[in-house]
XYZ file of C-alpha atoms in Angstrom:
641
model
C 75.978 -6.540 43.079
C 75.700 -9.769 41.983
C 73.366 -12.008 43.407
C 75.936 -14.202 44.193
C 77.983 -11.519 46.450
C 74.675 -11.040 48.326
C 74.514 -14.430 50.050
C 76.551 -14.514 53.017
C 75.815 -16.059 56.645
C 74.106 -12.802 57.487
C 71.613 -13.559 54.672
C 71.234 -16.890 55.489
C 70.502 -15.956 59.187
C 67.718 -13.890 58.580
C 65.794 -15.416 55.512
C 66.035 -18.446 58.263
C 64.673 -16.560 60.596
C 61.671 -15.343 58.888
C 63.066 -12.039 58.763
C 63.800 -11.526 54.983
C 61.568 -9.812 53.078
C 62.906 -9.301 49.828
C 63.868 -12.644 49.124
C 62.767 -12.377 45.325
C 65.539 -10.403 44.741
C 68.273 -13.243 45.422
C 66.434 -16.563 44.656
C 64.668 -17.148 41.146
C 66.266 -16.475 37.407
C 67.585 -12.946 37.149
C 69.045 -11.338 34.062
C 72.521 -9.949 33.993
C 73.585 -6.946 32.050
C 76.684 -5.087 31.285
C 77.377 -0.961 32.054
C 75.733 -0.739 28.480
C 72.220 -2.470 29.242
C 73.191 -5.863 27.226
C 71.827 -8.663 28.152
C 75.081 -11.104 29.069
C 74.102 -13.801 31.456
C 71.929 -15.575 34.039
C 72.232 -16.418 37.870
C 69.987 -19.013 38.857
C 69.706 -19.511 42.613
C 67.395 -21.945 44.582
C 67.044 -22.595 48.209
C 66.958 -26.538 48.757
C 68.825 -27.741 51.560
C 67.609 -31.266 51.223
C 68.917 -31.963 48.029
C 71.914 -34.029 47.290
C 72.348 -32.224 43.957
C 70.638 -29.735 41.616
C 70.899 -29.409 37.842
C 69.106 -27.085 35.684
C 66.885 -28.464 32.725
C 65.945 -25.625 30.053
C 65.410 -24.759 26.120
C 68.990 -24.103 25.492
C 70.511 -27.210 26.949
C 67.921 -29.941 25.302
C 66.391 -29.955 28.839
C 69.732 -31.795 29.938
C 70.582 -31.619 33.840
C 73.751 -32.832 33.248
C 75.072 -29.646 31.276
C 73.730 -27.076 33.824
C 75.025 -28.049 37.201
C 74.501 -25.926 40.224
C 76.528 -25.054 43.048
C 76.045 -25.505 46.625
C 77.646 -22.666 47.835
C 76.497 -23.021 51.549
C 74.563 -25.453 53.744
C 71.588 -24.763 51.794
C 71.664 -22.685 49.178
C 72.598 -23.546 45.327
C 73.621 -21.026 42.393
C 74.836 -21.045 38.977
C 75.717 -18.309 36.437
C 75.334 -18.763 32.832
C 76.980 -16.626 29.772
C 74.582 -15.626 27.328
C 70.784 -14.308 26.704
C 67.961 -16.499 28.482
C 65.504 -14.038 28.280
C 61.741 -15.906 28.078
C 63.447 -18.920 28.063
C 61.901 -22.158 29.578
C 63.526 -24.054 32.675
C 62.951 -26.299 35.460
C 65.206 -27.667 38.079
C 65.808 -31.471 38.711
C 66.513 -32.143 42.293
C 67.952 -35.314 43.359
C 66.590 -36.773 46.450
C 68.098 -38.069 49.765
C 66.841 -41.290 48.236
C 68.877 -41.048 45.191
C 65.851 -40.437 43.130
C 64.761 -37.511 41.017
C 62.065 -34.723 41.438
C 61.212 -31.640 39.039
C 59.993 -28.662 40.273
C 58.936 -25.355 38.851
C 61.045 -21.920 40.607
C 59.148 -21.023 43.226
C 60.613 -17.279 43.006
C 59.753 -17.530 38.968
C 58.462 -14.666 37.517
C 56.480 -16.205 34.865
C 55.726 -19.200 33.740
C 54.728 -21.354 31.030
C 50.926 -21.486 29.623
C 49.447 -24.961 30.805
C 49.503 -27.849 30.643
C 53.041 -27.004 30.558
C 54.785 -26.113 33.955
C 57.824 -24.981 33.085
C 59.086 -21.872 34.652
C 60.185 -18.459 32.300
C 63.255 -16.278 33.006
C 61.430 -12.927 32.542
C 62.959 -9.658 33.616
C 60.299 -7.856 35.899
C 61.745 -4.889 35.963
C 60.932 -2.127 33.641
C 56.977 -1.476 33.204
C 56.419 2.174 32.650
C 53.959 3.219 35.143
C 51.490 6.267 34.799
C 49.385 6.264 38.070
C 51.517 8.354 40.448
C 47.955 10.495 41.016
C 46.539 7.548 42.334
C 49.575 6.512 43.802
C 50.137 9.443 45.877
C 46.694 10.474 46.652
C 44.598 7.701 47.267
C 43.660 7.633 51.195
C 42.684 5.364 53.658
C 39.066 4.113 53.476
C 37.501 4.207 57.295
C 35.381 6.922 56.513
C 35.612 6.490 52.719
C 33.402 4.511 50.233
C 34.428 0.858 49.516
C 32.791 -1.125 47.329
C 34.256 -4.058 45.689
C 33.776 -5.933 42.294
C 34.937 -9.164 42.912
C 36.034 -10.830 39.334
C 37.392 -13.766 38.080
C 39.580 -12.923 35.344
C 38.635 -16.281 32.637
C 34.960 -16.097 33.227
C 34.254 -12.182 33.041
C 34.202 -12.459 29.326
C 35.455 -14.934 26.983
C 36.656 -15.237 23.448
C 35.664 -18.325 21.429
C 37.459 -21.606 21.974
C 38.646 -20.994 18.558
C 40.572 -18.186 19.934
C 41.754 -19.228 22.819
C 39.177 -18.814 24.934
C 40.564 -16.423 27.211
C 41.107 -11.959 27.123
C 44.306 -10.866 28.128
C 44.782 -8.088 30.688
C 45.752 -5.918 28.316
C 42.292 -6.620 26.522
C 40.360 -6.897 29.577
C 41.407 -3.242 30.952
C 39.284 -1.132 28.722
C 36.279 -3.176 28.888
C 36.058 -3.816 32.723
C 36.528 0.152 33.022
C 33.968 1.271 30.618
C 31.538 -1.193 31.929
C 32.210 -0.417 35.540
C 32.058 3.307 34.852
C 28.414 4.016 35.676
C 28.023 1.743 38.509
C 29.521 3.192 42.045
C 32.241 0.632 42.586
C 35.536 2.171 44.380
C 37.611 -1.418 44.115
C 38.155 -4.428 42.150
C 39.355 -7.712 43.752
C 40.815 -10.385 41.256
C 40.444 -14.048 42.379
C 43.925 -15.151 42.398
C 45.981 -14.180 39.701
C 49.212 -16.149 40.403
C 50.205 -19.631 38.203
C 48.031 -22.405 39.154
C 47.704 -25.813 37.136
C 44.204 -26.203 37.342
C 41.563 -24.012 35.870
C 39.109 -25.297 38.274
C 40.387 -24.232 41.291
C 40.091 -20.795 40.389
C 43.485 -20.468 41.386
C 42.913 -21.171 45.306
C 45.508 -23.868 44.488
C 48.691 -22.303 43.205
C 52.338 -23.282 42.640
C 53.735 -20.178 41.102
C 53.364 -17.253 43.786
C 55.587 -14.729 42.170
C 54.331 -15.506 38.595
C 51.470 -14.146 36.990
C 49.279 -16.900 35.816
C 50.299 -17.031 31.470
C 46.677 -17.849 31.124
C 46.086 -13.893 30.343
C 49.273 -12.507 29.194
C 52.513 -11.316 30.585
C 53.523 -10.184 34.172
C 53.673 -6.738 32.855
C 50.380 -7.392 31.220
C 49.234 -7.830 34.434
C 51.122 -4.245 35.466
C 49.261 -2.547 32.257
C 46.022 -3.971 33.936
C 46.103 -2.163 37.029
C 47.960 0.598 35.929
C 44.849 1.446 33.407
C 42.519 0.923 36.686
C 44.352 2.930 39.212
C 43.978 6.019 36.567
C 40.236 5.042 36.228
C 40.099 5.660 39.905
C 39.713 2.003 41.063
C 41.926 0.537 43.558
C 43.189 -2.787 43.114
C 42.708 -5.972 45.795
C 44.437 -8.962 44.927
C 42.713 -12.488 46.606
C 46.010 -13.849 48.658
C 46.794 -17.477 49.852
C 49.250 -18.273 52.247
C 47.030 -21.104 54.015
C 47.205 -23.990 51.581
C 49.143 -25.009 48.221
C 48.350 -27.344 45.411
C 49.983 -30.918 45.894
C 51.041 -30.652 42.429
C 54.238 -31.991 41.829
C 56.271 -29.308 40.148
C 55.052 -27.029 42.660
C 56.391 -26.298 47.215
C 54.796 -29.624 48.302
C 57.597 -31.642 49.719
C 59.953 -29.495 47.876
C 63.472 -30.971 47.999
C 62.206 -34.381 49.222
C 61.416 -33.405 52.872
C 58.389 -30.727 53.914
C 60.718 -27.973 53.435
C 58.024 -25.248 53.358
C 55.425 -27.305 54.922
C 54.134 -29.515 58.326
C 56.110 -32.058 58.518
C 53.036 -33.897 60.323
C 50.895 -35.326 57.967
C 47.802 -35.532 59.997
C 48.342 -30.994 60.172
C 49.981 -31.170 56.313
C 47.351 -33.043 54.100
C 44.013 -30.995 53.724
C 41.712 -33.645 52.444
C 38.528 -31.810 52.080
C 40.376 -29.509 49.430
C 42.827 -31.709 48.408
C 45.810 -29.170 49.286
C 48.685 -29.354 51.711
C 48.866 -26.434 54.190
C 52.172 -24.163 54.671
C 53.857 -24.456 57.906
C 53.585 -20.876 58.995
C 55.538 -21.046 62.039
C 58.796 -21.385 59.889
C 60.924 -19.030 59.189
C 61.720 -20.162 55.313
C 58.316 -20.260 54.600
C 57.851 -16.617 56.402
C 60.540 -15.503 54.482
C 58.949 -16.299 51.288
C 55.271 -15.104 51.873
C 56.245 -11.917 53.648
C 58.283 -11.553 50.507
C 55.531 -12.411 48.060
C 53.604 -10.000 49.633
C 55.898 -7.334 49.368
C 56.509 -8.044 45.717
C 52.702 -7.381 44.787
C 53.081 -4.171 46.472
C 56.486 -3.264 44.769
C 56.043 -4.739 41.423
C 52.476 -4.826 40.977
C 51.010 -1.750 43.014
C 48.263 -3.915 44.764
C 46.217 -1.859 46.994
C 45.284 -4.558 49.214
C 44.759 -8.696 50.235
C 42.060 -10.687 50.369
C 43.767 -13.117 52.581
C 41.913 -16.508 52.057
C 40.682 -18.794 54.787
C 41.853 -17.681 57.535
C 39.983 -19.557 59.956
C 42.130 -22.573 58.791
C 45.480 -20.736 59.757
C 44.295 -19.564 62.803
C 43.011 -23.215 63.792
C 44.878 -26.426 63.175
C 42.748 -27.483 59.851
C 40.148 -24.828 60.532
C 38.767 -26.926 63.470
C 38.569 -25.050 67.073
C 38.728 -28.094 69.026
C 42.123 -28.754 67.875
C 43.914 -25.451 69.320
C 44.898 -22.446 68.083
C 47.965 -21.954 66.046
C 50.283 -19.790 67.460
C 52.637 -20.048 65.148
C 50.034 -19.392 62.271
C 48.767 -16.309 64.273
C 52.078 -14.628 65.053
C 52.738 -14.746 61.460
C 49.843 -13.246 60.297
C 50.647 -10.317 63.246
C 53.993 -9.758 61.861
C 52.754 -9.673 58.003
C 50.394 -6.917 59.064
C 53.490 -5.173 60.563
C 55.765 -5.506 57.564
C 52.946 -4.171 55.258
C 51.658 -1.576 57.158
C 55.262 -0.329 57.258
C 55.552 -0.408 54.114
C 52.061 1.791 53.516
C 49.754 2.117 55.931
C 47.069 2.790 53.374
C 46.766 -0.793 52.402
C 43.857 -3.006 52.943
C 44.599 -6.346 54.317
C 41.617 -8.254 54.257
C 40.317 -11.533 56.226
C 38.232 -14.376 55.106
C 37.597 -15.626 58.351
C 34.812 -17.543 59.482
C 35.735 -18.185 63.271
C 35.160 -16.441 65.892
C 38.458 -15.441 66.606
C 38.471 -12.094 68.701
C 40.720 -9.437 67.682
C 41.212 -9.872 64.543
C 40.883 -6.367 62.874
C 42.689 -5.020 66.209
C 46.254 -3.559 65.514
C 49.361 -6.442 66.163
C 50.523 -4.109 68.889
C 47.766 -4.991 71.285
C 47.320 -7.999 70.339
C 45.238 -8.575 67.431
C 45.610 -10.248 63.992
C 46.426 -7.212 62.543
C 43.811 -7.300 59.733
C 42.272 -3.815 58.980
C 39.196 -5.715 57.888
C 37.337 -9.078 57.862
C 34.238 -10.589 55.989
C 31.540 -10.466 57.963
C 30.554 -14.289 57.329
C 28.014 -14.552 60.407
C 25.904 -11.516 58.514
C 25.874 -13.037 55.180
C 24.869 -16.615 56.689
C 21.989 -15.026 58.339
C 20.991 -12.650 55.598
C 20.716 -15.022 52.916
C 18.949 -17.698 55.276
C 16.251 -15.043 55.822
C 16.153 -14.110 52.613
C 15.280 -17.486 51.219
C 12.392 -17.852 53.435
C 8.761 -17.153 52.255
C 7.876 -13.869 53.575
C 5.040 -15.544 55.642
C 7.509 -17.137 57.884
C 10.143 -14.280 58.010
C 8.117 -12.866 61.198
C 9.322 -16.009 62.768
C 13.117 -14.919 62.052
C 13.331 -11.389 62.129
C 16.153 -11.073 64.344
C 18.366 -12.779 61.920
C 18.222 -9.761 60.033
C 19.080 -7.388 63.157
C 21.155 -9.796 65.175
C 24.248 -8.317 63.366
C 24.365 -5.050 64.716
C 24.676 -6.401 68.289
C 28.393 -7.861 67.196
C 28.700 -5.043 64.207
C 31.279 -3.049 65.756
C 33.206 -5.720 67.635
C 35.582 -5.609 64.104
C 35.862 -3.585 61.043
C 33.713 -5.589 58.724
C 32.944 -6.360 54.827
C 29.741 -7.415 53.857
C 30.390 -10.261 51.100
C 28.437 -11.794 48.825
C 30.975 -13.553 46.686
C 31.458 -16.110 44.579
C 30.982 -18.732 47.098
C 27.606 -17.494 47.174
C 26.616 -18.670 43.805
C 28.481 -22.047 43.123
C 28.104 -25.651 43.872
C 24.286 -25.750 44.036
C 23.431 -22.495 46.226
C 21.968 -20.984 43.193
C 22.290 -17.137 42.427
C 21.149 -14.535 44.793
C 18.568 -14.115 42.357
C 17.386 -17.576 42.530
C 17.927 -18.114 46.180
C 14.510 -16.100 46.791
C 11.165 -17.325 47.043
C 8.118 -16.519 45.518
C 7.187 -16.006 41.872
C 9.206 -14.534 38.684
C 8.028 -10.839 39.845
C 8.846 -11.589 43.690
C 12.094 -12.818 42.969
C 13.598 -10.050 41.123
C 11.943 -7.401 44.182
C 13.107 -9.757 46.818
C 16.452 -9.495 45.094
C 16.328 -5.584 44.864
C 15.711 -5.659 48.200
C 18.351 -7.596 49.595
C 20.696 -5.753 46.965
C 19.257 -2.257 49.044
C 19.883 -4.092 52.707
C 23.541 -4.845 51.921
C 24.340 -1.187 50.295
C 22.309 0.241 53.380
C 24.100 -1.857 56.354
C 26.633 -0.582 58.202
C 30.348 -1.752 56.608
C 32.098 -1.681 53.637
C 30.610 -4.264 50.468
C 31.601 -6.836 48.078
C 29.430 -7.978 45.342
C 30.770 -10.772 42.991
C 30.643 -10.012 39.554
C 27.367 -10.485 36.999
C 25.107 -10.608 39.845
C 24.060 -7.123 39.007
C 22.509 -8.628 36.266
C 20.967 -10.636 38.681
C 21.306 -14.268 36.919
C 19.198 -17.238 37.287
C 22.161 -19.753 36.218
C 25.241 -20.589 38.957
C 28.187 -18.955 37.739
C 30.698 -20.929 36.138
C 34.335 -20.670 35.364
C 34.378 -22.786 32.148
C 32.539 -19.842 30.103
C 31.363 -15.961 30.233
C 29.041 -14.131 32.329
C 25.390 -14.673 30.814
C 25.678 -11.079 29.205
C 22.652 -12.397 26.960
C 20.298 -11.479 29.889
C 20.488 -7.866 29.484
C 17.987 -8.427 26.560
C 15.626 -9.393 28.839
C 13.589 -6.580 30.610
C 13.879 -7.616 33.680
C 17.575 -8.265 33.787
C 18.125 -5.035 31.898
C 16.045 -3.504 35.330
C 17.870 -4.794 37.562
C 21.168 -3.692 36.186
C 19.843 -0.331 36.107
C 18.728 -0.653 39.879
C 22.186 -1.933 40.649
C 23.719 0.900 38.403
C 21.372 3.491 41.069
C 21.774 2.082 44.073
C 25.565 1.708 44.115
C 26.103 5.268 42.716
C 23.776 6.631 45.346
C 25.859 4.462 47.971
C 29.066 6.470 46.779
C 27.853 9.894 46.693
C 25.789 9.806 50.023
C 28.273 10.112 52.670
C 26.033 8.510 55.637
C 26.011 5.349 53.810
C 30.175 5.198 54.579
C 31.471 7.574 56.451
C 30.265 6.492 59.826
C 30.628 2.596 58.944
C 32.682 1.701 62.371
C 31.108 4.377 64.776
C 27.732 3.287 66.278
C 26.960 7.115 66.113
C 26.573 6.384 62.260
C 23.188 3.967 62.624
C 20.532 3.880 64.524
C 17.140 1.300 64.202
C 13.872 2.984 64.458
C 11.890 0.360 64.648
C 13.900 -3.147 64.702
C 10.900 -4.994 66.659
C 8.478 -5.243 64.149
C 8.148 -8.609 63.375
C 4.624 -8.978 62.212
C 4.742 -6.794 59.072
C 8.553 -7.698 58.346
C 9.638 -4.278 58.601
C 12.745 -2.556 59.608
C 13.401 1.328 59.897
C 16.865 2.825 60.371
C 18.507 5.811 60.127
C 22.224 6.019 58.355
C 24.366 9.651 59.669
C 27.263 10.996 58.551
C 29.229 13.504 60.724
C 26.424 15.751 59.365
C 23.414 15.435 60.820
C 21.373 17.068 57.633
C 23.310 14.309 55.428
C 21.129 11.306 57.400
C 19.071 9.105 55.661
C 16.036 7.054 56.877
C 15.759 3.588 55.294
C 12.646 1.177 55.360
C 12.276 -2.286 54.789
C 9.450 -4.135 53.955
C 9.844 -7.593 53.486
C 6.246 -9.023 52.999
C 4.317 -8.217 49.294
C 2.105 -6.095 51.595
C 2.153 -2.368 50.516
C 1.517 -0.568 53.317
C 0.192 3.352 52.626
C -0.180 6.436 54.942
C 2.541 4.594 57.199
C 4.322 6.645 60.099
C 7.513 6.553 60.761
C 9.800 8.288 63.133
C 12.491 10.472 61.787
C 15.196 12.015 63.340
C 15.184 15.480 61.671
C 12.334 18.229 62.186
C 12.359 19.470 58.871
C 10.217 18.044 55.114
C 12.255 14.744 54.082
C 11.859 13.616 50.652
C 12.081 10.287 48.815
C 15.894 9.437 47.258
C 15.757 5.682 46.358
C 12.860 3.501 46.048
C 13.811 -0.069 44.661
C 10.057 -0.545 43.476
C 10.182 1.676 40.755
C 8.880 1.062 37.442
C 12.045 1.580 35.564
C 13.294 -1.453 37.945
C 10.410 -3.816 37.323
C 8.709 -2.545 40.389
C 4.994 -2.039 41.170
C 5.824 1.908 41.131
C 4.759 2.507 44.758
C 6.750 5.456 45.274
C 6.652 8.825 47.514
C 6.790 11.284 44.562
C 6.594 14.488 46.899
C 7.826 15.942 49.631
C 6.619 14.375 52.636
C 5.367 16.594 55.607
C 7.124 16.587 59.337
C 5.203 16.156 62.087
C 5.949 17.188 65.517
C 4.976 14.307 68.000
C 3.731 14.591 71.441
C 5.879 12.116 72.956
C 8.476 10.076 71.499
C 7.713 7.517 68.609
C 9.933 5.252 66.931
C 12.539 7.061 69.407
C 11.759 10.222 67.667
C 9.941 13.529 68.008
C 8.895 13.770 64.543
C 7.577 11.819 62.112
C 6.234 11.147 58.120
C 3.720 9.310 56.552
C 5.373 7.125 53.870
C 3.890 4.560 51.320
C 6.439 1.480 52.019
C 6.212 -0.634 48.536
C 5.799 -4.531 48.640
C 9.355 -6.201 49.362
C 10.691 -3.357 48.544
C 13.493 -0.538 50.053
C 12.976 3.151 50.350
C 15.570 5.722 51.817
C 14.123 9.421 52.300
C 16.363 12.524 53.282
C 15.772 15.652 54.973
C 15.267 18.955 52.898
C 17.805 21.821 53.333
C 16.137 24.675 54.008
C 18.242 26.929 51.656
C 18.458 25.710 48.038
C 15.934 23.130 48.396
C 15.235 22.468 44.645
C 18.833 22.299 43.963
C 19.313 19.681 46.735
C 15.983 17.434 45.285
C 17.223 17.661 41.619
C 20.455 16.027 42.850
C 19.221 13.457 44.325
C 16.775 12.890 41.809
C 19.840 12.905 38.995
C 21.687 10.072 40.746
C 18.465 7.740 40.114
C 16.963 9.327 37.445
C 19.811 9.765 34.431
């Protein structure tokens, strides 16, 4: 069926009501084939109700709109059919506005765009990629009781070619390099910072113009499909950053599209986001909702995406992100309906809110009044944690509760613990460089921070490059500082991260009860004078529990008694102070004898005596009565291979 035949009053009604989730099948440029599969024409369709006239400027007509005038087929939609083969041809729309002026716009539904600085859309056949990820698509499971450790990635600066070679690796070139690099880590998902088209490199993709168009910086849309396909085949889930709240004010984009605020707010006081230099989309409008719902479904269908990290949710919940201006009910309803649409399509999809507000029920189902996300970034945990670790250890005892406070609200939402790109730019310093102390202490504190992150309840996200413990902040203009791996301290930090993330993935106690209060217990939360934290992580099987000891001082504690939940002996399965990580090797190499207490100690009736390393974190697991040797060897293999 031709697109023209689908545009009736029912279509327009559902579109304007915000109920269309496949608008991309009608709008944009769509190639037409005959019964033999030969390209014979192209249909162009545009929503621009307030335009007086619309023409198409393209490569085929010398960019002269007089030769390609569109017809207004109802009160809001413009249409044109052209005979011939237009695949990979550049074009734009020339809109005549109510005041008689002309505006040149990219196609909001274009599947592909010209490489910046050009801002043209490109006619592209989005269908036809041959996927090979059936096993992943049919077998991957919900992550609530599974490990989820996300590697956040900016495609343009993970690795770079020389400027003489155009700078960027393509999606296809990145696929084998990324998979090969991550194979020794325990990451489960890759999150790409926005991959849709945007004019300014410095926006990192968060100020987009082409929501349906995979950025041409790294290749074609099918090249991006190949990258996702290969990651799925390698066992990695793929998450896209998605920005439904605000748009780039570039004159070629959605901003004041037909001379009126078609997708954005009519009120300039809430449309103009002066802090970011962007415009806010009006998520209460039907056409904006249909555009964005369709966009999410488009990524799920055509790119096999496993989830979305939704940017700046607090700015969606509240007008301009200001709680004092009140809740934006239309936008909140948009989020609830978004979750119903997405989970109705596939309830395994991840829908994650980057939200710094205290709005309740962000990860509660929309059916009971929640916003419908299944995960929320724990920005409070991130701020408290990094603030604590920046302090000199001598002052940490006065701020002991900055680490313990997170467990007071941990089960109010389903959280992701983010150490994201936002924390290592704009003068905030890298994770390593935030740490106090001398060179050795900075690395020890870094290991302690990462160990604490991995052992705290909640799923995890770590920004690319931090696994090498760099001193230089992330900069989008060049690749990561791979040269650091020639230096022992950074190479040891990388080895530490490989072992830590692998242990995380292989230990059910670290993730199977993330959202269940039975999965965590503080054994000692109050030893502020020594800056010690002792806690246990549990799985559905008691024998799999892990006891964690954190020491946030440069002191070593020998023969220190800690309470343990189990009755058998324990052995150390991980220690951040091992010499192979650059530590002082204050470890517990032998089995730790279990002592029965006459009265409760650290909420337990059993105890062990351990060596606690300086600025270190160590983890202990109970020995099984059967096959002890095999168990111990397996655990050691995880960290000593």
